[in-house]
mmCIF file of C-alpha atoms in Angstrom:
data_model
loop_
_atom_site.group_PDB
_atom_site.id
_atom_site.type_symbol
_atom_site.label_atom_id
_atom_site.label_comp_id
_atom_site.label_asym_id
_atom_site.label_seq_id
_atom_site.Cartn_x
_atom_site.Cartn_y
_atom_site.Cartn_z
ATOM 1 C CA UNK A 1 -19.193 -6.637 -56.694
ATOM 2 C CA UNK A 2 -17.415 -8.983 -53.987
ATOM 3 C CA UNK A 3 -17.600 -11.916 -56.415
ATOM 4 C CA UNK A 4 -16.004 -10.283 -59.203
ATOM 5 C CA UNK A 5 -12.996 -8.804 -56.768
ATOM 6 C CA UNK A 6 -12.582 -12.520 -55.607
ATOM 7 C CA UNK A 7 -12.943 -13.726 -58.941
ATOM 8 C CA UNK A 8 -9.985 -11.537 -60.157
ATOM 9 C CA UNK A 9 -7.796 -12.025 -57.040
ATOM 10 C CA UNK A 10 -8.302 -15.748 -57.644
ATOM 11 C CA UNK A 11 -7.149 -15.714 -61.156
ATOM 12 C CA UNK A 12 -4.423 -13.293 -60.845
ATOM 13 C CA UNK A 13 -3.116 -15.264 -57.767
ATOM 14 C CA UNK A 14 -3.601 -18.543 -60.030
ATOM 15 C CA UNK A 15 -1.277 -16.923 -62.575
ATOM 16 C CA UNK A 16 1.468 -16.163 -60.223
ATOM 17 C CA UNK A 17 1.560 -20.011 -59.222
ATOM 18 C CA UNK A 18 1.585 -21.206 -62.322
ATOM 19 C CA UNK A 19 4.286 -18.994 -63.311
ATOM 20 C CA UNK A 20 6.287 -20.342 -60.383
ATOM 21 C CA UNK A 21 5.353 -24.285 -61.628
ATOM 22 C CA UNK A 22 6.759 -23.273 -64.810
ATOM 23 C CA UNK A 23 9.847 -21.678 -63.630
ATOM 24 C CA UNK A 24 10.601 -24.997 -61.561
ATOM 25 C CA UNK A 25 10.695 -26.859 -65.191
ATOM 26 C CA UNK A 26 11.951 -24.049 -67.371
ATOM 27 C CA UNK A 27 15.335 -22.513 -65.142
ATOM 28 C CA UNK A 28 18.453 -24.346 -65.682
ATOM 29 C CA UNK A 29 19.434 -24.846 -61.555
ATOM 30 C CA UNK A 30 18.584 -24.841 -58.269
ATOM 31 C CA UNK A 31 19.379 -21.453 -56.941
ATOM 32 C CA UNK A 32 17.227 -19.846 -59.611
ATOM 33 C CA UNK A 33 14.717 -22.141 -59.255
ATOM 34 C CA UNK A 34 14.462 -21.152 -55.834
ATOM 35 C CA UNK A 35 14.279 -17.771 -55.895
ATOM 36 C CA UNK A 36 10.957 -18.319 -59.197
ATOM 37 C CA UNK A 37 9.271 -20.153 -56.302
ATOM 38 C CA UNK A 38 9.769 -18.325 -53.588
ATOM 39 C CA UNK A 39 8.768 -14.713 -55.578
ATOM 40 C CA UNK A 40 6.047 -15.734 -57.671
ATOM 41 C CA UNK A 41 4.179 -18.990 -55.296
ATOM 42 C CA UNK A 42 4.411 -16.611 -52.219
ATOM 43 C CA UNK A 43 2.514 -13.871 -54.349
ATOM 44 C CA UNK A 44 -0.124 -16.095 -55.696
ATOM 45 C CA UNK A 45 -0.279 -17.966 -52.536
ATOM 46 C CA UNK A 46 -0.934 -14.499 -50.670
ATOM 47 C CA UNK A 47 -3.529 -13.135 -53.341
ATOM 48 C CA UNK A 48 -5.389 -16.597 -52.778
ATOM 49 C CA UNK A 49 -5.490 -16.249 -49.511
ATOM 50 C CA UNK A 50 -6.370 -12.611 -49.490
ATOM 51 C CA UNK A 51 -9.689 -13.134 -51.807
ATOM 52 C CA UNK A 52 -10.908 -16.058 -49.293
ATOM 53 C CA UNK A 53 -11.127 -13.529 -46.604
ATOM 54 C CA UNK A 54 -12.499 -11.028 -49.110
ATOM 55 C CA UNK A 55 -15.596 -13.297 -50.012
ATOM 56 C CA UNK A 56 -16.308 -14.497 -46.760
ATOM 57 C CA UNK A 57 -15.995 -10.831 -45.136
ATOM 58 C CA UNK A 58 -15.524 -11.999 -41.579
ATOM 59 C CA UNK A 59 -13.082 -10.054 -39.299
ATOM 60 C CA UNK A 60 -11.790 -13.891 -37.798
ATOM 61 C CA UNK A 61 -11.051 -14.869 -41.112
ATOM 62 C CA UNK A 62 -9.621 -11.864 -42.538
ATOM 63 C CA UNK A 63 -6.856 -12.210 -39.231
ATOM 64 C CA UNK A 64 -6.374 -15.291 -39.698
ATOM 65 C CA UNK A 65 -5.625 -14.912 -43.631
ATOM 66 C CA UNK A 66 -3.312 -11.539 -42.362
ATOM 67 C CA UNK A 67 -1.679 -13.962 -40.192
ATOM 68 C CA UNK A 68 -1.124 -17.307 -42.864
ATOM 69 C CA UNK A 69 0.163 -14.433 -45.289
ATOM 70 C CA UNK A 70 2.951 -12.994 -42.884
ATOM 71 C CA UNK A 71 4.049 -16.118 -42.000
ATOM 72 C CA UNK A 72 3.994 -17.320 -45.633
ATOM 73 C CA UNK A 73 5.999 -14.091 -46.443
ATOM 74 C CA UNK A 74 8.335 -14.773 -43.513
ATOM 75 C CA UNK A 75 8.652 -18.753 -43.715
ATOM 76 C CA UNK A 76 8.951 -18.679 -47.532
ATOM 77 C CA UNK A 77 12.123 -16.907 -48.602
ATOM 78 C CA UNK A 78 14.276 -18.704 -45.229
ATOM 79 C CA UNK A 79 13.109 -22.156 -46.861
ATOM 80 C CA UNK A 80 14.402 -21.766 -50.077
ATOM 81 C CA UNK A 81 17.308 -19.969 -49.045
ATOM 82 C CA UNK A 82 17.896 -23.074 -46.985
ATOM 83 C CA UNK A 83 17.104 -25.570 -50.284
ATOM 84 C CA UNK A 84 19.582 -23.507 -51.766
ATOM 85 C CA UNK A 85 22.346 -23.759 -49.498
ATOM 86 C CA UNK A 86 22.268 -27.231 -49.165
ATOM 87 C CA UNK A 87 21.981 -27.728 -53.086
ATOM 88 C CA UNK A 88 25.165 -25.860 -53.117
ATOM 89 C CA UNK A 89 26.658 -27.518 -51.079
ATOM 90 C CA UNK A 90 26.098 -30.804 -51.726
ATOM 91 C CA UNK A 91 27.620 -30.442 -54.869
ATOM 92 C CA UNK A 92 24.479 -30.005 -57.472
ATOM 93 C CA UNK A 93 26.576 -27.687 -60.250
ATOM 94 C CA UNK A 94 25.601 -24.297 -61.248
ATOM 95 C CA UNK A 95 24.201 -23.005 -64.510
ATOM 96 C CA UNK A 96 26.807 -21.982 -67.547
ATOM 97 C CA UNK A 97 24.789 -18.886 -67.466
ATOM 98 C CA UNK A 98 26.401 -17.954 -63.148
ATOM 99 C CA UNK A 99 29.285 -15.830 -63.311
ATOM 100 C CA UNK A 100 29.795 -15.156 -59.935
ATOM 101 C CA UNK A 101 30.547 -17.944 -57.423
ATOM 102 C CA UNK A 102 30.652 -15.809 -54.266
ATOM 103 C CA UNK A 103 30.249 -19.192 -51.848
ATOM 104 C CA UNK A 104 33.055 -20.626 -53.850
ATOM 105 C CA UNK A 105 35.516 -17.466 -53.276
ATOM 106 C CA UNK A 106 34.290 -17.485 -49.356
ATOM 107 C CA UNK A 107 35.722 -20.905 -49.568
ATOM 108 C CA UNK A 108 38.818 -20.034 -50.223
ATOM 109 C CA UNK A 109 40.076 -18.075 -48.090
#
């Protein structure tokens, strides 16, 4: 019964990264590239994680994955808010499809 909980975590987790890979190629820019990668890799990543401590049933491992999933959940959304910003910055133009520029009106003023 383990195996086939694993098994599904695996796959489902599996899904959610490749639906982050394929939001890197399919969104127009950066900023909503970012926020595909963070959502749906940190998901995946976590559900990965959380069926190797399922098969291996061993309290270390099982804090340890606790542990690599709150930092993943914690470290993941700061980096690509980061990416973000400095895409923005730097000058790398939005999509046609952003109507609101609120960076550009905090410029400004």
């Amino acid at each position: 019964m383990t195996d086939y909980f694993t098994a599904i975590l695996m796959i489902i987790g599996s899904l959610f990264c490749l639906i982050a890979a394929l939001g890197v190629f399919r969104f127009p820019d950066t900023l909503i590239r970012m926020h595909a990668v963070t959502k749906a890799g940190s998901l995946g990543a976590g559900l990965m994680i959380l069926a190797h401590a399922v098969f291996f049933q061993s309290p270390g491992i099982f804090l340890r994955a606790v542990f690599i999933i709150g930092l993943l959940l914690l470290t993941a959304p700061v980096a690509a808010h980061l990416i973000a910003r400095a895409s923005y910055r730097s000058g790398i133009p939005l999509s046609g499809h952003t109507w609101i520029d609120e960076l550009n009106d905090q410029n400004n003023r």
